[in-house]
Amino acid sequence: MGTFLGHLVPGLALTLLGLWHIINTSRNYFAKGSSNFKSRFWHPFTASAPIFKHSELLLVFSFSIFAIFAQLFDFPFLRLPFELDGIEHATMFLHLAIFSGFSLFAEINHKAETLSGVVGVLAASVFGQELLLLHFHSADHVGLEGHYHWLLQLIVLVSFVSSLAAICIPTSFPASLVLAISVTFQGCWFMDMGFFLWVPEFVPKGCTTQSIYASKELVHGTVTCGSSDADSRARALANLQFSWMLAGILFLTGSLCLKLAGKCTESGQHTEYERLQGKGAELPLSYDGVRQSQP
């Protein structure tokens, strides 16, 4: 993952997955109401044909297996370099493959409701192991690169805590929404790291990329700053990127919730109006019946 594409591809995948969860979590909450809402760690494609119902799990599982092989094997030579950081990255995807594979197996065998607690534990383990391996990473990230990875750990910590909250309080909409937002944030931050740490044109002023090897498609290296002022300025820029990115995700989430809440309110008003109309139509009939029954 210590390359531009190694951050861009999984970052894009996580972003799309997180947005998918934000949309479905919000839609389920406003459609079912707070009393009937229940947290989900994956969402079916209900609008598509039944064959595509488990597409999310299939895509996550397939991507995880591909990422494991990509981290362990040196393409295109298909040899095992046994690099420790690659094994650590593959282990992160291994837990994701276990979660998606188990969830898919439970669905196929109609045991999803019975095993929902186990699915939640496996989902939380994905973030727990990711946090562990990032914190004790064999590749000692220092300087600006270390600061970006420290901010990444904060996001993963939020994902881990919110997943535990969703397990303990399955009817909590805030826990489920925070989890979806944090997954989206992880993906966006991965892509941001790919650009600002591995693309020389995006490296902050006063800092340079020390490339180990480079090509038009792939850049592998680390960032060093020429002075303490340049390093401080680059860290401050990373903090601003972190804050602005979170603000953008929260703005989109808030806008979506406002739109869905408006639709829910309109639907509820129409239902209440129709119910009152039905009652009003029945009243004259009952009154006429009373009048006719009188001598």
PDB file of C-alpha atoms in Angstrom:
ATOM      1  CA  MET A   1       0.000   0.000   0.000  1.00  0.00           C
ATOM      2  CA  GLY A   2       3.048   2.262   0.156  1.00  0.00           C
ATOM      3  CA  THR A   3       2.352   3.616  -3.314  1.00  0.00           C
ATOM      4  CA  PHE A   4       0.054   6.144  -4.939  1.00  0.00           C
ATOM      5  CA  LEU A   5      -2.197   3.465  -6.452  1.00  0.00           C
ATOM      6  CA  GLY A   6      -1.967   1.497  -3.217  1.00  0.00           C
ATOM      7  CA  HIS A   7      -3.790   4.365  -1.508  1.00  0.00           C
ATOM      8  CA  LEU A   8      -5.999   5.552  -4.370  1.00  0.00           C
ATOM      9  CA  VAL A   9      -7.672   2.234  -5.223  1.00  0.00           C
ATOM     10  CA  PRO A  10      -8.630   1.087  -1.682  1.00  0.00           C
ATOM     11  CA  GLY A  11      -9.460   4.696  -0.794  1.00  0.00           C
ATOM     12  CA  LEU A  12     -11.908   4.969  -3.680  1.00  0.00           C
ATOM     13  CA  ALA A  13     -13.437   1.598  -2.774  1.00  0.00           C
ATOM     14  CA  LEU A  14     -13.895   2.625   0.884  1.00  0.00           C
ATOM     15  CA  THR A  15     -15.384   5.971  -0.118  1.00  0.00           C
ATOM     16  CA  LEU A  16     -17.990   4.356  -2.362  1.00  0.00           C
ATOM     17  CA  LEU A  17     -18.772   1.763   0.308  1.00  0.00           C
ATOM     18  CA  GLY A  18     -19.150   4.433   2.983  1.00  0.00           C
ATOM     19  CA  LEU A  19     -21.419   6.577   0.820  1.00  0.00           C
ATOM     20  CA  TRP A  20     -23.545   3.518   0.064  1.00  0.00           C
ATOM     21  CA  HIS A  21     -23.915   2.937   3.821  1.00  0.00           C
ATOM     22  CA  ILE A  22     -24.710   6.590   4.557  1.00  0.00           C
ATOM     23  CA  ILE A  23     -27.507   6.574   1.972  1.00  0.00           C
ATOM     24  CA  ASN A  24     -29.010   3.266   3.084  1.00  0.00           C
ATOM     25  CA  THR A  25     -28.673   3.901   6.824  1.00  0.00           C
ATOM     26  CA  SER A  26     -30.387   7.272   6.525  1.00  0.00           C
ATOM     27  CA  ARG A  27     -33.078   5.960   4.193  1.00  0.00           C
ATOM     28  CA  ASN A  28     -33.870   3.004   6.463  1.00  0.00           C
ATOM     29  CA  TYR A  29     -34.115   5.226   9.527  1.00  0.00           C
ATOM     30  CA  PHE A  30     -36.459   7.801   8.006  1.00  0.00           C
ATOM     31  CA  ALA A  31     -38.546   5.137   6.239  1.00  0.00           C
ATOM     32  CA  LYS A  32     -38.973   2.814   9.232  1.00  0.00           C
ATOM     33  CA  GLY A  33     -38.854   5.318  12.065  1.00  0.00           C
ATOM     34  CA  SER A  34     -36.818   5.268  15.240  1.00  0.00           C
ATOM     35  CA  SER A  35     -38.828   2.432  16.804  1.00  0.00           C
ATOM     36  CA  ASN A  36     -38.278   0.000  13.902  1.00  0.00           C
ATOM     37  CA  PHE A  37     -34.740   0.958  12.907  1.00  0.00           C
ATOM     38  CA  LYS A  38     -31.953  -1.612  13.307  1.00  0.00           C
ATOM     39  CA  SER A  39     -28.264  -1.262  12.496  1.00  0.00           C
ATOM     40  CA  ARG A  40     -26.868  -3.171   9.539  1.00  0.00           C
ATOM     41  CA  PHE A  41     -23.250  -3.842   8.663  1.00  0.00           C
ATOM     42  CA  TRP A  42     -24.078  -4.397   5.013  1.00  0.00           C
ATOM     43  CA  HIS A  43     -27.002  -3.393   2.803  1.00  0.00           C
ATOM     44  CA  PRO A  44     -28.704  -5.381   0.035  1.00  0.00           C
ATOM     45  CA  PHE A  45     -29.433  -4.050  -3.438  1.00  0.00           C
ATOM     46  CA  THR A  46     -33.197  -4.073  -2.963  1.00  0.00           C
ATOM     47  CA  ALA A  47     -33.996  -2.104  -6.114  1.00  0.00           C
ATOM     48  CA  SER A  48     -32.218  -4.592  -8.377  1.00  0.00           C
ATOM     49  CA  ALA A  49     -32.999  -8.156  -9.375  1.00  0.00           C
ATOM     50  CA  PRO A  50     -32.813 -10.718  -6.549  1.00  0.00           C
ATOM     51  CA  ILE A  51     -29.588 -12.117  -7.996  1.00  0.00           C
ATOM     52  CA  PHE A  52     -27.843  -8.831  -7.108  1.00  0.00           C
ATOM     53  CA  LYS A  53     -29.079  -8.744  -3.504  1.00  0.00           C
ATOM     54  CA  HIS A  54     -25.693  -9.736  -2.043  1.00  0.00           C
ATOM     55  CA  SER A  55     -23.614  -7.647  -4.452  1.00  0.00           C
ATOM     56  CA  GLU A  56     -22.030  -5.597  -1.664  1.00  0.00           C
ATOM     57  CA  LEU A  57     -20.745  -8.674   0.161  1.00  0.00           C
ATOM     58  CA  LEU A  58     -19.532 -10.266  -3.070  1.00  0.00           C
ATOM     59  CA  LEU A  59     -17.698  -7.122  -4.127  1.00  0.00           C
ATOM     60  CA  VAL A  60     -16.102  -6.612  -0.697  1.00  0.00           C
ATOM     61  CA  PHE A  61     -15.032 -10.256  -0.495  1.00  0.00           C
ATOM     62  CA  SER A  62     -13.623 -10.272  -4.047  1.00  0.00           C
ATOM     63  CA  PHE A  63     -11.769  -6.999  -3.516  1.00  0.00           C
ATOM     64  CA  SER A  64     -10.323  -8.277  -0.219  1.00  0.00           C
ATOM     65  CA  ILE A  65      -8.989 -11.474  -1.814  1.00  0.00           C
ATOM     66  CA  PHE A  66      -7.502  -9.488  -4.698  1.00  0.00           C
ATOM     67  CA  ALA A  67      -5.872  -7.037  -2.268  1.00  0.00           C
ATOM     68  CA  ILE A  68      -4.375  -9.895  -0.223  1.00  0.00           C
ATOM     69  CA  PHE A  69      -2.732 -11.378  -3.305  1.00  0.00           C
ATOM     70  CA  ALA A  70      -1.590  -7.930  -4.434  1.00  0.00           C
ATOM     71  CA  GLN A  71       0.126  -7.356  -1.073  1.00  0.00           C
ATOM     72  CA  LEU A  72       1.746 -10.790  -0.845  1.00  0.00           C
ATOM     73  CA  PHE A  73       2.846 -11.356  -4.433  1.00  0.00           C
ATOM     74  CA  ASP A  74       5.273  -9.249  -6.442  1.00  0.00           C
ATOM     75  CA  PHE A  75       3.541  -8.661  -9.762  1.00  0.00           C
ATOM     76  CA  PRO A  76       4.117  -9.383 -12.600  1.00  0.00           C
ATOM     77  CA  PHE A  77       6.764 -11.905 -11.468  1.00  0.00           C
ATOM     78  CA  LEU A  78       4.377 -13.732  -9.085  1.00  0.00           C
ATOM     79  CA  ARG A  79       7.020 -14.257  -6.424  1.00  0.00           C
ATOM     80  CA  LEU A  80       6.655 -13.964  -2.656  1.00  0.00           C
ATOM     81  CA  PRO A  81       8.977 -11.241  -1.352  1.00  0.00           C
ATOM     82  CA  PHE A  82       7.800 -11.780   2.276  1.00  0.00           C
ATOM     83  CA  GLU A  83       7.950  -8.078   3.115  1.00  0.00           C
ATOM     84  CA  LEU A  84       6.653  -7.472   6.625  1.00  0.00           C
ATOM     85  CA  ASP A  85       4.662  -4.340   5.790  1.00  0.00           C
ATOM     86  CA  GLY A  86       2.985  -6.148   2.882  1.00  0.00           C
ATOM     87  CA  ILE A  87       1.988  -9.008   5.185  1.00  0.00           C
ATOM     88  CA  GLU A  88       0.537  -6.473   7.648  1.00  0.00           C
ATOM     89  CA  HIS A  89      -1.520  -4.846   4.911  1.00  0.00           C
ATOM     90  CA  ALA A  90      -2.698  -8.260   3.698  1.00  0.00           C
ATOM     91  CA  THR A  91      -3.764  -9.108   7.259  1.00  0.00           C
ATOM     92  CA  MET A  92      -6.031  -6.052   7.324  1.00  0.00           C
ATOM     93  CA  PHE A  93      -7.775  -7.274   4.184  1.00  0.00           C
ATOM     94  CA  LEU A  94      -7.902 -10.808   5.613  1.00  0.00           C
ATOM     95  CA  HIS A  95     -10.219  -9.642   8.403  1.00  0.00           C
ATOM     96  CA  LEU A  96     -12.384  -7.855   5.837  1.00  0.00           C
ATOM     97  CA  ALA A  97     -12.577 -11.064   3.788  1.00  0.00           C
ATOM     98  CA  ILE A  98     -13.567 -13.060   6.896  1.00  0.00           C
ATOM     99  CA  PHE A  99     -16.344 -10.583   7.717  1.00  0.00           C
ATOM    100  CA  SER A 100     -17.777 -10.426   4.183  1.00  0.00           C
ATOM    101  CA  GLY A 101     -17.389 -14.167   3.593  1.00  0.00           C
ATOM    102  CA  PHE A 102     -19.111 -15.103   6.858  1.00  0.00           C
ATOM    103  CA  SER A 103     -21.926 -12.595   6.257  1.00  0.00           C
ATOM    104  CA  LEU A 104     -22.486 -13.969   2.765  1.00  0.00           C
ATOM    105  CA  PHE A 105     -22.501 -17.555   4.054  1.00  0.00           C
ATOM    106  CA  ALA A 106     -25.016 -16.623   6.764  1.00  0.00           C
ATOM    107  CA  GLU A 107     -27.307 -14.981   4.206  1.00  0.00           C
ATOM    108  CA  ILE A 108     -27.180 -17.882   1.776  1.00  0.00           C
ATOM    109  CA  ASN A 109     -28.029 -20.326   4.556  1.00  0.00           C
ATOM    110  CA  HIS A 110     -30.823 -18.086   5.945  1.00  0.00           C
ATOM    111  CA  LYS A 111     -29.053 -17.670   9.288  1.00  0.00           C
ATOM    112  CA  ALA A 112     -28.497 -13.914   9.087  1.00  0.00           C
ATOM    113  CA  GLU A 113     -30.927 -13.021  11.864  1.00  0.00           C
ATOM    114  CA  THR A 114     -29.572 -15.689  14.203  1.00  0.00           C
ATOM    115  CA  LEU A 115     -25.942 -14.783  13.515  1.00  0.00           C
ATOM    116  CA  SER A 116     -26.375 -10.992  13.399  1.00  0.00           C
ATOM    117  CA  GLY A 117     -24.364 -10.583  16.607  1.00  0.00           C
ATOM    118  CA  VAL A 118     -21.464 -12.584  15.177  1.00  0.00           C
ATOM    119  CA  VAL A 119     -21.535 -10.478  12.003  1.00  0.00           C
ATOM    120  CA  GLY A 120     -21.281  -7.345  14.150  1.00  0.00           C
ATOM    121  CA  VAL A 121     -18.319  -8.715  16.088  1.00  0.00           C
ATOM    122  CA  LEU A 122     -16.516  -9.595  12.855  1.00  0.00           C
ATOM    123  CA  ALA A 123     -17.205  -6.106  11.485  1.00  0.00           C
ATOM    124  CA  ALA A 124     -15.757  -4.536  14.636  1.00  0.00           C
ATOM    125  CA  SER A 125     -12.708  -6.812  14.395  1.00  0.00           C
ATOM    126  CA  VAL A 126     -11.939  -5.359  10.958  1.00  0.00           C
ATOM    127  CA  PHE A 127     -11.467  -1.892  12.444  1.00  0.00           C
ATOM    128  CA  GLY A 128      -9.834  -3.200  15.621  1.00  0.00           C
ATOM    129  CA  GLN A 129      -7.148  -5.079  13.698  1.00  0.00           C
ATOM    130  CA  GLU A 130      -6.696  -2.183  11.295  1.00  0.00           C
ATOM    131  CA  LEU A 131      -6.077   0.148  14.233  1.00  0.00           C
ATOM    132  CA  LEU A 132      -3.656  -2.299  15.849  1.00  0.00           C
ATOM    133  CA  LEU A 133      -1.610  -2.839  12.696  1.00  0.00           C
ATOM    134  CA  LEU A 134      -1.542   0.869  11.861  1.00  0.00           C
ATOM    135  CA  HIS A 135      -0.412   1.803  15.365  1.00  0.00           C
ATOM    136  CA  PHE A 136       2.340  -0.831  15.513  1.00  0.00           C
ATOM    137  CA  HIS A 137       3.245  -0.667  11.835  1.00  0.00           C
ATOM    138  CA  SER A 138       6.640  -2.164  10.950  1.00  0.00           C
ATOM    139  CA  ALA A 139       7.175   0.673   8.462  1.00  0.00           C
ATOM    140  CA  ASP A 140       8.079   3.423  10.917  1.00  0.00           C
ATOM    141  CA  HIS A 141       6.196   6.419   9.539  1.00  0.00           C
ATOM    142  CA  VAL A 142       7.905   9.596  10.696  1.00  0.00           C
ATOM    143  CA  GLY A 143       7.675  13.275   9.857  1.00  0.00           C
ATOM    144  CA  LEU A 144       4.806  14.401   7.655  1.00  0.00           C
ATOM    145  CA  GLU A 145       3.969  10.847   6.597  1.00  0.00           C
ATOM    146  CA  GLY A 146       3.727   9.851  10.258  1.00  0.00           C
ATOM    147  CA  HIS A 147       1.371  12.765  10.935  1.00  0.00           C
ATOM    148  CA  TYR A 148      -0.955  11.690   8.110  1.00  0.00           C
ATOM    149  CA  HIS A 149      -0.990   8.135   9.473  1.00  0.00           C
ATOM    150  CA  TRP A 150      -1.659   9.392  13.013  1.00  0.00           C
ATOM    151  CA  LEU A 151      -4.730  11.258  11.736  1.00  0.00           C
ATOM    152  CA  LEU A 152      -5.776   8.091   9.923  1.00  0.00           C
ATOM    153  CA  GLN A 153      -5.636   6.206  13.225  1.00  0.00           C
ATOM    154  CA  LEU A 154      -8.092   8.698  14.719  1.00  0.00           C
ATOM    155  CA  ILE A 155     -10.601   7.906  11.967  1.00  0.00           C
ATOM    156  CA  VAL A 156     -10.148   4.158  12.389  1.00  0.00           C
ATOM    157  CA  LEU A 157     -10.606   4.537  16.157  1.00  0.00           C
ATOM    158  CA  VAL A 158     -13.959   6.251  15.552  1.00  0.00           C
ATOM    159  CA  SER A 159     -14.949   3.399  13.201  1.00  0.00           C
ATOM    160  CA  PHE A 160     -14.026   0.837  15.841  1.00  0.00           C
ATOM    161  CA  VAL A 161     -15.886   2.566  18.682  1.00  0.00           C
ATOM    162  CA  SER A 162     -19.000   3.253  16.589  1.00  0.00           C
ATOM    163  CA  SER A 163     -19.108  -0.371  15.388  1.00  0.00           C
ATOM    164  CA  LEU A 164     -19.022  -1.539  19.013  1.00  0.00           C
ATOM    165  CA  ALA A 165     -21.793   0.938  19.826  1.00  0.00           C
ATOM    166  CA  ALA A 166     -23.873  -0.385  16.914  1.00  0.00           C
ATOM    167  CA  ILE A 167     -23.442  -3.922  18.285  1.00  0.00           C
ATOM    168  CA  CYS A 168     -24.394  -2.986  21.852  1.00  0.00           C
ATOM    169  CA  ILE A 169     -27.236  -0.651  20.811  1.00  0.00           C
ATOM    170  CA  PRO A 170     -28.509  -2.026  17.476  1.00  0.00           C
ATOM    171  CA  THR A 171     -31.360   0.499  17.346  1.00  0.00           C
ATOM    172  CA  SER A 172     -29.011   3.491  17.571  1.00  0.00           C
ATOM    173  CA  PHE A 173     -29.171   5.554  14.393  1.00  0.00           C
ATOM    174  CA  PRO A 174     -26.307   7.900  15.453  1.00  0.00           C
ATOM    175  CA  ALA A 175     -23.939   4.947  15.973  1.00  0.00           C
ATOM    176  CA  SER A 176     -24.735   3.504  12.549  1.00  0.00           C
ATOM    177  CA  LEU A 177     -24.471   6.890  10.859  1.00  0.00           C
ATOM    178  CA  VAL A 178     -21.127   7.712  12.518  1.00  0.00           C
ATOM    179  CA  LEU A 179     -19.808   4.319  11.395  1.00  0.00           C
ATOM    180  CA  ALA A 180     -20.832   4.993   7.791  1.00  0.00           C
ATOM    181  CA  ILE A 181     -19.369   8.513   7.909  1.00  0.00           C
ATOM    182  CA  SER A 182     -16.069   7.244   9.336  1.00  0.00           C
ATOM    183  CA  VAL A 183     -15.754   4.603   6.597  1.00  0.00           C
ATOM    184  CA  THR A 184     -16.301   7.309   3.984  1.00  0.00           C
ATOM    185  CA  PHE A 185     -13.764   9.506   5.768  1.00  0.00           C
ATOM    186  CA  GLN A 186     -11.231   6.675   5.778  1.00  0.00           C
ATOM    187  CA  GLY A 187     -11.559   6.286   2.030  1.00  0.00           C
ATOM    188  CA  CYS A 188     -11.245  10.015   1.353  1.00  0.00           C
ATOM    189  CA  TRP A 189      -8.229  10.276   3.656  1.00  0.00           C
ATOM    190  CA  PHE A 190      -6.528   7.340   1.944  1.00  0.00           C
ATOM    191  CA  MET A 191      -6.876   9.098  -1.397  1.00  0.00           C
ATOM    192  CA  ASP A 192      -5.681  12.373   0.110  1.00  0.00           C
ATOM    193  CA  MET A 193      -2.584  10.615   1.472  1.00  0.00           C
ATOM    194  CA  GLY A 194      -1.929   9.089  -1.925  1.00  0.00           C
ATOM    195  CA  PHE A 195      -1.846  12.499  -3.590  1.00  0.00           C
ATOM    196  CA  PHE A 196      -0.046  14.551  -0.940  1.00  0.00           C
ATOM    197  CA  LEU A 197       2.560  11.954   0.031  1.00  0.00           C
ATOM    198  CA  TRP A 198       3.314  10.131  -3.211  1.00  0.00           C
ATOM    199  CA  VAL A 199       2.698  12.599  -6.030  1.00  0.00           C
ATOM    200  CA  PRO A 200       5.537  15.164  -6.190  1.00  0.00           C
ATOM    201  CA  GLU A 201       3.292  17.881  -7.651  1.00  0.00           C
ATOM    202  CA  PHE A 202       1.042  17.788  -4.558  1.00  0.00           C
ATOM    203  CA  VAL A 203       3.765  17.627  -1.905  1.00  0.00           C
ATOM    204  CA  PRO A 204       3.629  20.752   0.330  1.00  0.00           C
ATOM    205  CA  LYS A 205       6.022  23.615  -0.298  1.00  0.00           C
ATOM    206  CA  GLY A 206       9.436  23.097   1.302  1.00  0.00           C
ATOM    207  CA  CYS A 207       9.063  19.296   1.302  1.00  0.00           C
ATOM    208  CA  THR A 208      10.166  16.709  -1.245  1.00  0.00           C
ATOM    209  CA  THR A 209       9.318  13.096  -2.073  1.00  0.00           C
ATOM    210  CA  GLN A 210      12.253  10.751  -1.645  1.00  0.00           C
ATOM    211  CA  SER A 211      11.301   8.074  -4.170  1.00  0.00           C
ATOM    212  CA  ILE A 212      12.593   4.541  -3.850  1.00  0.00           C
ATOM    213  CA  TYR A 213      11.318   3.721  -7.310  1.00  0.00           C
ATOM    214  CA  ALA A 214       9.072   5.626  -9.642  1.00  0.00           C
ATOM    215  CA  SER A 215       7.239   5.437 -12.914  1.00  0.00           C
ATOM    216  CA  LYS A 216       4.312   7.196 -14.538  1.00  0.00           C
ATOM    217  CA  GLU A 217       1.838   4.864 -12.821  1.00  0.00           C
ATOM    218  CA  LEU A 218       3.600   4.146  -9.517  1.00  0.00           C
ATOM    219  CA  VAL A 219       5.534   6.209  -7.012  1.00  0.00           C
ATOM    220  CA  HIS A 220       6.940   4.733  -3.809  1.00  0.00           C
ATOM    221  CA  GLY A 221       8.708   6.901  -1.311  1.00  0.00           C
ATOM    222  CA  THR A 222       8.445   9.169   1.678  1.00  0.00           C
ATOM    223  CA  VAL A 223       8.268  12.914   2.284  1.00  0.00           C
ATOM    224  CA  THR A 224      11.004  14.925   3.944  1.00  0.00           C
ATOM    225  CA  CYS A 225      10.837  18.628   4.746  1.00  0.00           C
ATOM    226  CA  GLY A 226      13.836  20.898   4.419  1.00  0.00           C
ATOM    227  CA  SER A 227      13.244  22.884   7.630  1.00  0.00           C
ATOM    228  CA  SER A 228      11.187  22.816  10.802  1.00  0.00           C
ATOM    229  CA  ASP A 229       9.068  25.690   9.471  1.00  0.00           C
ATOM    230  CA  ALA A 230       8.264  23.745   6.316  1.00  0.00           C
ATOM    231  CA  ASP A 231       7.418  20.676   8.400  1.00  0.00           C
ATOM    232  CA  SER A 232       5.115  22.687  10.685  1.00  0.00           C
ATOM    233  CA  ARG A 233       3.417  24.297   7.703  1.00  0.00           C
ATOM    234  CA  ALA A 234       2.910  20.903   6.039  1.00  0.00           C
ATOM    235  CA  ARG A 235       1.410  19.430   9.246  1.00  0.00           C
ATOM    236  CA  ALA A 236      -0.913  22.425   9.584  1.00  0.00           C
ATOM    237  CA  LEU A 237      -2.021  21.910   5.983  1.00  0.00           C
ATOM    238  CA  ALA A 238      -2.733  18.241   6.750  1.00  0.00           C
ATOM    239  CA  ASN A 239      -4.851  19.298   9.749  1.00  0.00           C
ATOM    240  CA  LEU A 240      -6.823  21.688   7.544  1.00  0.00           C
ATOM    241  CA  GLN A 241      -7.351  18.996   4.926  1.00  0.00           C
ATOM    242  CA  PHE A 242      -8.609  16.703   7.681  1.00  0.00           C
ATOM    243  CA  SER A 243     -11.074  19.305   8.938  1.00  0.00           C
ATOM    244  CA  TRP A 244     -12.269  20.413   5.494  1.00  0.00           C
ATOM    245  CA  MET A 245     -12.769  16.841   4.337  1.00  0.00           C
ATOM    246  CA  LEU A 246     -14.819  15.990   7.416  1.00  0.00           C
ATOM    247  CA  ALA A 247     -16.870  19.168   6.935  1.00  0.00           C
ATOM    248  CA  GLY A 248     -17.627  18.182   3.336  1.00  0.00           C
ATOM    249  CA  ILE A 249     -18.754  14.676   4.318  1.00  0.00           C
ATOM    250  CA  LEU A 250     -20.911  16.028   7.157  1.00  0.00           C
ATOM    251  CA  PHE A 251     -22.463  18.615   4.822  1.00  0.00           C
ATOM    252  CA  LEU A 252     -23.412  15.931   2.309  1.00  0.00           C
ATOM    253  CA  THR A 253     -24.767  13.689   5.077  1.00  0.00           C
ATOM    254  CA  GLY A 254     -26.791  16.513   6.613  1.00  0.00           C
ATOM    255  CA  SER A 255     -28.224  17.495   3.239  1.00  0.00           C
ATOM    256  CA  LEU A 256     -29.232  13.895   2.548  1.00  0.00           C
ATOM    257  CA  CYS A 257     -30.900  13.575   5.968  1.00  0.00           C
ATOM    258  CA  LEU A 258     -32.807  16.823   5.448  1.00  0.00           C
ATOM    259  CA  LYS A 259     -34.067  15.626   2.072  1.00  0.00           C
ATOM    260  CA  LEU A 260     -35.107  12.207   3.405  1.00  0.00           C
ATOM    261  CA  ALA A 261     -36.714  13.752   6.506  1.00  0.00           C
ATOM    262  CA  GLY A 262     -38.720  16.104   4.267  1.00  0.00           C
ATOM    263  CA  LYS A 263     -39.983  13.201   2.175  1.00  0.00           C
ATOM    264  CA  CYS A 264     -40.851  11.262   5.320  1.00  0.00           C
ATOM    265  CA  THR A 265     -42.770  14.241   6.745  1.00  0.00           C
ATOM    266  CA  GLU A 266     -44.709  14.764   3.510  1.00  0.00           C
ATOM    267  CA  SER A 267     -45.572  11.077   3.359  1.00  0.00           C
ATOM    268  CA  GLY A 268     -46.725  11.124   6.984  1.00  0.00           C
ATOM    269  CA  GLN A 269     -48.852  14.204   6.408  1.00  0.00           C
ATOM    270  CA  HIS A 270     -50.519  12.626   3.370  1.00  0.00           C
ATOM    271  CA  THR A 271     -51.236   9.458   5.341  1.00  0.00           C
ATOM    272  CA  GLU A 272     -52.694  11.420   8.257  1.00  0.00           C
ATOM    273  CA  TYR A 273     -54.792  13.561   5.890  1.00  0.00           C
ATOM    274  CA  GLU A 274     -56.186  10.487   4.152  1.00  0.00           C
ATOM    275  CA  ARG A 275     -56.972   8.891   7.507  1.00  0.00           C
ATOM    276  CA  LEU A 276     -58.837  11.988   8.681  1.00  0.00           C
ATOM    277  CA  GLN A 277     -60.677  12.186   5.371  1.00  0.00           C
ATOM    278  CA  GLY A 278     -61.769   8.592   5.774  1.00  0.00           C
ATOM    279  CA  LYS A 279     -63.059   9.289   9.260  1.00  0.00           C
ATOM    280  CA  GLY A 280     -64.846  12.415   8.041  1.00  0.00           C
ATOM    281  CA  ALA A 281     -66.567  10.488   5.271  1.00  0.00           C
ATOM    282  CA  GLU A 282     -67.869   7.954   7.774  1.00  0.00           C
ATOM    283  CA  LEU A 283     -69.389  10.551  10.133  1.00  0.00           C
ATOM    284  CA  PRO A 284     -72.404  11.599   7.972  1.00  0.00           C
ATOM    285  CA  LEU A 285     -73.356   7.988   7.416  1.00  0.00           C
ATOM    286  CA  SER A 286     -73.345   7.299  11.117  1.00  0.00           C
ATOM    287  CA  TYR A 287     -75.332  10.447  11.807  1.00  0.00           C
ATOM    288  CA  ASP A 288     -77.941   9.561   9.176  1.00  0.00           C
ATOM    289  CA  GLY A 289     -78.250   6.152  10.715  1.00  0.00           C
ATOM    290  CA  VAL A 290     -78.932   7.696  14.111  1.00  0.00           C
ATOM    291  CA  ARG A 291     -81.563  10.000  12.636  1.00  0.00           C
ATOM    292  CA  GLN A 292     -83.323   7.185  10.839  1.00  0.00           C
ATOM    293  CA  SER A 293     -83.429   5.053  13.960  1.00  0.00           C
ATOM    294  CA  GLN A 294     -85.302   7.765  15.900  1.00  0.00           C
ATOM    295  CA  PRO A 295     -89.179   7.509  15.980  1.00  0.00           C
TER     296      PRO A 295
END
